[in-house]
Short mmCIF file of C-alpha atoms and ligand atoms in Angstrom, two decimals:
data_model
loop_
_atom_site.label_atom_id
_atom_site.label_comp_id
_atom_site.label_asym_id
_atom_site.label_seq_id
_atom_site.Cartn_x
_atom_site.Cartn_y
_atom_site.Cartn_z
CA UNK A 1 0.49 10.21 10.21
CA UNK A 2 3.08 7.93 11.45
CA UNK A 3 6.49 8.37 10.54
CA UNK A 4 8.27 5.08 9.90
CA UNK A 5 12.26 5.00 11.36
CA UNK A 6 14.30 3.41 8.70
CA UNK A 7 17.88 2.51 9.60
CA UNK A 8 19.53 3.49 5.99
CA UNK A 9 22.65 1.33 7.20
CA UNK A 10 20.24 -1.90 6.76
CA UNK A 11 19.37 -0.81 2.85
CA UNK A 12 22.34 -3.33 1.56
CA UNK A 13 22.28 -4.01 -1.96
CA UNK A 14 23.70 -7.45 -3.47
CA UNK A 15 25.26 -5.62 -6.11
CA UNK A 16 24.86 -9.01 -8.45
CA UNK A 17 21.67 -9.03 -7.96
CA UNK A 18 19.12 -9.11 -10.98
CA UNK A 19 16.88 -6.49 -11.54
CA UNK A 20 13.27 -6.49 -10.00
CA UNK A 21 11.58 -3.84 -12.22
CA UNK A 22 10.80 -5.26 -15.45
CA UNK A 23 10.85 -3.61 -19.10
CA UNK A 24 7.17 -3.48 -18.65
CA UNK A 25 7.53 -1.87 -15.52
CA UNK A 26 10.05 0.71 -16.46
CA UNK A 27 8.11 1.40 -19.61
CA UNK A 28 5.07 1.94 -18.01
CA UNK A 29 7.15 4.74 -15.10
CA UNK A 30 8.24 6.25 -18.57
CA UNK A 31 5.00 6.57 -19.82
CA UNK A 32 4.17 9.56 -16.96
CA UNK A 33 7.36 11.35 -17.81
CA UNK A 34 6.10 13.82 -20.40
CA UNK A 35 3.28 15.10 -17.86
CA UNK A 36 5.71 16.35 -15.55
CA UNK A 37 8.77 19.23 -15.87
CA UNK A 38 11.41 16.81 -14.19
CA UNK A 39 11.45 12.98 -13.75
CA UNK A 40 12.03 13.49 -10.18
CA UNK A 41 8.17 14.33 -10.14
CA UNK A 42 6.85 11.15 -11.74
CA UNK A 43 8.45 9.48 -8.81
CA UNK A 44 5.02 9.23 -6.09
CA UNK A 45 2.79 7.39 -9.70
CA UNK A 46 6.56 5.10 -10.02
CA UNK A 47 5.65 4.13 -6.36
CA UNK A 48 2.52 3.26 -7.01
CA UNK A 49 3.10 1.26 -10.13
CA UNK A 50 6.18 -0.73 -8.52
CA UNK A 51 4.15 -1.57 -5.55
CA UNK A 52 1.06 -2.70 -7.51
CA UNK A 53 3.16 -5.11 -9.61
CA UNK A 54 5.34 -6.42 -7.31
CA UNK A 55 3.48 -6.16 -3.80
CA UNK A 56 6.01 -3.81 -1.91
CA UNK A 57 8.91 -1.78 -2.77
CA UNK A 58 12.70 -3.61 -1.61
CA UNK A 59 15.79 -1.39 -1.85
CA UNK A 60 16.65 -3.41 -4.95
CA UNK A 61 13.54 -1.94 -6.66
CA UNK A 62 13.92 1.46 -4.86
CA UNK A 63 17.34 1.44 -6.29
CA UNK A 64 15.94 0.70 -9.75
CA UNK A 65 13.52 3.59 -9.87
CA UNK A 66 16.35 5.91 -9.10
CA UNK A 67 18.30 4.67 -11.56
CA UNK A 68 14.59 5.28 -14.19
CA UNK A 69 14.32 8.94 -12.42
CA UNK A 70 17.60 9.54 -12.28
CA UNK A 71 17.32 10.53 -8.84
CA UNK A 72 19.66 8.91 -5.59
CA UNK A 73 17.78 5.88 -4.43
CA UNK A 74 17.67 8.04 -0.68
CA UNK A 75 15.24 10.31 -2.31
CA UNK A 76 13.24 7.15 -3.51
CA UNK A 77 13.46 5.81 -0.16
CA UNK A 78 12.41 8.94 1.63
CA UNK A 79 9.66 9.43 -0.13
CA UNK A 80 8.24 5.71 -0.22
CA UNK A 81 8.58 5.76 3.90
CA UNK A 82 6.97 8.99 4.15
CA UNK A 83 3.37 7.27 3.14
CA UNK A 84 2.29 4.52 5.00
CA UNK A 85 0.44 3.77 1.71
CA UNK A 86 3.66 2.27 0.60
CA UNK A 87 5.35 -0.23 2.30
CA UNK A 88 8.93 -1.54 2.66
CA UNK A 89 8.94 -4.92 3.59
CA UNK A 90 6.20 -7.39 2.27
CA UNK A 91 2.39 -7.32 3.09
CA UNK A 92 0.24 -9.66 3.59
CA UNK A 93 -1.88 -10.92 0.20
CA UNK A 94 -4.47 -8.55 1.68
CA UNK A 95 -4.07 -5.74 3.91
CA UNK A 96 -6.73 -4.16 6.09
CA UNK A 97 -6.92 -0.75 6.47
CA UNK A 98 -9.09 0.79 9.36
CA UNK A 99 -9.92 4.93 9.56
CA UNK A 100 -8.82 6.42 12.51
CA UNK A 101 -10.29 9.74 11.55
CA UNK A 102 -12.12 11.78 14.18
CA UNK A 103 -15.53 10.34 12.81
CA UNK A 104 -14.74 6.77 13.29
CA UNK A 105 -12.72 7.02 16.75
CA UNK A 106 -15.89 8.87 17.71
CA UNK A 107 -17.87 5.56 16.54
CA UNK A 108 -15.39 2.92 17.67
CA UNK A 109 -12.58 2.57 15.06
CA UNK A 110 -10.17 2.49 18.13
CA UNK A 111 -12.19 -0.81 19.55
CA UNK A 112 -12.88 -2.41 15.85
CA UNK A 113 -9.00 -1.92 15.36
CA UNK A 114 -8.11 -2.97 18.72
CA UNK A 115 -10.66 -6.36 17.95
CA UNK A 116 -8.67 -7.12 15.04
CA UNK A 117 -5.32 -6.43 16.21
CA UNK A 118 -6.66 -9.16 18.74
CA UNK A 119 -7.96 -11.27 16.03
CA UNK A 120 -5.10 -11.34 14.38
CA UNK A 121 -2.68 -11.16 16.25
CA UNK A 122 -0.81 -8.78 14.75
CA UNK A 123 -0.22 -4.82 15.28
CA UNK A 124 -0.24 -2.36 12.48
CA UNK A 125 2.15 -2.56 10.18
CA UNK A 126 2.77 -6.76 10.79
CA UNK A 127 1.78 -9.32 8.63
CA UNK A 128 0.28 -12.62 10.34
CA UNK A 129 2.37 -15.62 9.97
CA UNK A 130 0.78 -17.36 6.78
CA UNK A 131 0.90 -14.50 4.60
CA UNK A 132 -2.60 -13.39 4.27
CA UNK A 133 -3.10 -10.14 6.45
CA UNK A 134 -1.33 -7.21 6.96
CA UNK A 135 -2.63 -4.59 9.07
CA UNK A 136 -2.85 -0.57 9.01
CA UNK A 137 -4.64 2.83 9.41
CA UNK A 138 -4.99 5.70 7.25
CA UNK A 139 -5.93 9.30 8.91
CA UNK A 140 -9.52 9.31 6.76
CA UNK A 141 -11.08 7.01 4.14
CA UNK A 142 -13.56 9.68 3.30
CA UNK A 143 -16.64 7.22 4.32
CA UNK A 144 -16.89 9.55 7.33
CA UNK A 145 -21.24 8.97 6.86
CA UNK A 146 -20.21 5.18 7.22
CA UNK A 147 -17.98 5.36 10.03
CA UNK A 148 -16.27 3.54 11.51
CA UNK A 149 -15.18 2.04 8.18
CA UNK A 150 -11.85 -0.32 7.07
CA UNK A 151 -10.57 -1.29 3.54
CA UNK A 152 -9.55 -4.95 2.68
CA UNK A 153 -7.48 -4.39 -0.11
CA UNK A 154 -9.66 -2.02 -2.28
CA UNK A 155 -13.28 -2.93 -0.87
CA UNK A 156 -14.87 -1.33 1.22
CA UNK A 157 -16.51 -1.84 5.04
CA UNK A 158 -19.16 0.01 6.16
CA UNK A 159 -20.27 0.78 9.56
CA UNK A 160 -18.37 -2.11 10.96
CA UNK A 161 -18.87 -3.09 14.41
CA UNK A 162 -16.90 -5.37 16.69
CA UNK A 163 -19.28 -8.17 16.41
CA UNK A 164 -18.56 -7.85 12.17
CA UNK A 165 -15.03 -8.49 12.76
CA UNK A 166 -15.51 -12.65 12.28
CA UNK A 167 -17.83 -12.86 9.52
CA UNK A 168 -15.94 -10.35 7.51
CA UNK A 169 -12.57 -12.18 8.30
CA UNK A 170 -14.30 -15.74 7.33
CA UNK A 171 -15.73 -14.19 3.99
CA UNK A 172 -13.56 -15.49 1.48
CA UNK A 173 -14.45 -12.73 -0.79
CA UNK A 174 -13.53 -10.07 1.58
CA UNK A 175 -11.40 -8.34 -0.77
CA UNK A 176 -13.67 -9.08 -3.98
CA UNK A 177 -14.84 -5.78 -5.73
CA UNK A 178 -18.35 -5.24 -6.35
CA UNK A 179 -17.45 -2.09 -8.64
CA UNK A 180 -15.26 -1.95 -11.60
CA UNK A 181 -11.66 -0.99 -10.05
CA UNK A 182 -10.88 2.32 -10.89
CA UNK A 183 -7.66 2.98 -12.34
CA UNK A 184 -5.03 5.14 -10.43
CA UNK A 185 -3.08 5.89 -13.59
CA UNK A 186 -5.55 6.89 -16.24
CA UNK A 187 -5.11 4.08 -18.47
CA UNK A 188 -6.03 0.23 -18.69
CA UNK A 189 -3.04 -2.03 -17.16
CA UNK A 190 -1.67 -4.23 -19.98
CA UNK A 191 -2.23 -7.41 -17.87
CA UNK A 192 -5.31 -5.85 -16.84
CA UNK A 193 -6.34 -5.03 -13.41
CA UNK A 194 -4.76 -6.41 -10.47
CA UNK A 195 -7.18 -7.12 -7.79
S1 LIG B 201 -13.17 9.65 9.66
FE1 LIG B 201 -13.33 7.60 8.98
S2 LIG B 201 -13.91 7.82 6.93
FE2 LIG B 201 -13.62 9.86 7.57
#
């Protein structure tokens, strides 16, 4: 886990600005209400939907869920910087996540991320300059029998080695699911899924 450092005296607010959630949006973060005994609790699935429509969660739209939760946006913005699931400040159109786990350190994550940090040219958490990759690590993708293993978006890498790094970056379908996504919210999304 790596714990994010937010400066809360950067999260300023144009307080003219329009909203960022839309009515679908807000409808849809209503929707999970009646499963859970306060609104406060719906707010990690709110995360999830706000990032999935709109790519990354601003203080504008971190403001917004409060205001849907009725919770202070702080507790929206501790909570979205405790996961490095969410992010803050835009990604990259697809972001590559490498395991760091103990079974694929053991079988050279730390070198396959290190290759394309180089690649790159970014370090975790960056974006490269035209918008395309973003770069991170989770603690375990639960591949551990295909180690060492990354996500692009949603897909999955198995047993990726160095020498992979190239052809999987020039692969324009890198990111392309080969199963049916599954949903994270138990229902079809109305615009259906978002790849
Ligand atoms: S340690 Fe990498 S998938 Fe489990």
């Amino acid at each position: 886990m790596s714990w994010q450092a937010i400066d809360r005296n950067e999260a300023v607010i144009d307080p003219q600005a329009p909203p960022v959630l839309s009515e679908a949006v807000r409808k849809r973060i209503e929707s999970f209400l009646p499963r859970y005994e306060t609104k406060q609790a719906a707010l990690v699935p709110a995360l999830h939907i706000v990032q999935d429509e709109l790519g990354h969660l601003s203080y504008q739209a971190m403001k917004e869920i409060g205001e849907v939760l009725d919770i202070h946006p702080s507790v929206v913005m501790d909570t979205a910087s405790f996961y490095t699931h969410f992010w803050t400040h835009p990604k990259g159109r697809k972001v590559i996540t490498v395991c760091r786990g103990i079974s694929c350190e053991l079988l050279g994550g730390a070198k396959l991320l290190d290759v394309l940090k180089e690649k790159l040219g970014i370090d975790e958490h960056e974006t490269t300059p035209d918008g395309e990759y973003s770069l991170m690590t989770e603690e375990c993708l639960a591949l551990c029998d295909h180690a060492p293993c990354m996500l692009i978006n949603e897909k999955v890498h198995k047993c990726v080695r160095p020498e992979d790094v190239d052809r999987i970056l020039a692969d324009p379908n890198n990111a392309t699911l080969d199963i049916p996504r599954s949903d994270l919210f138990d229902g079809p999304h109305e615009d259906g899924p978002h790849e």
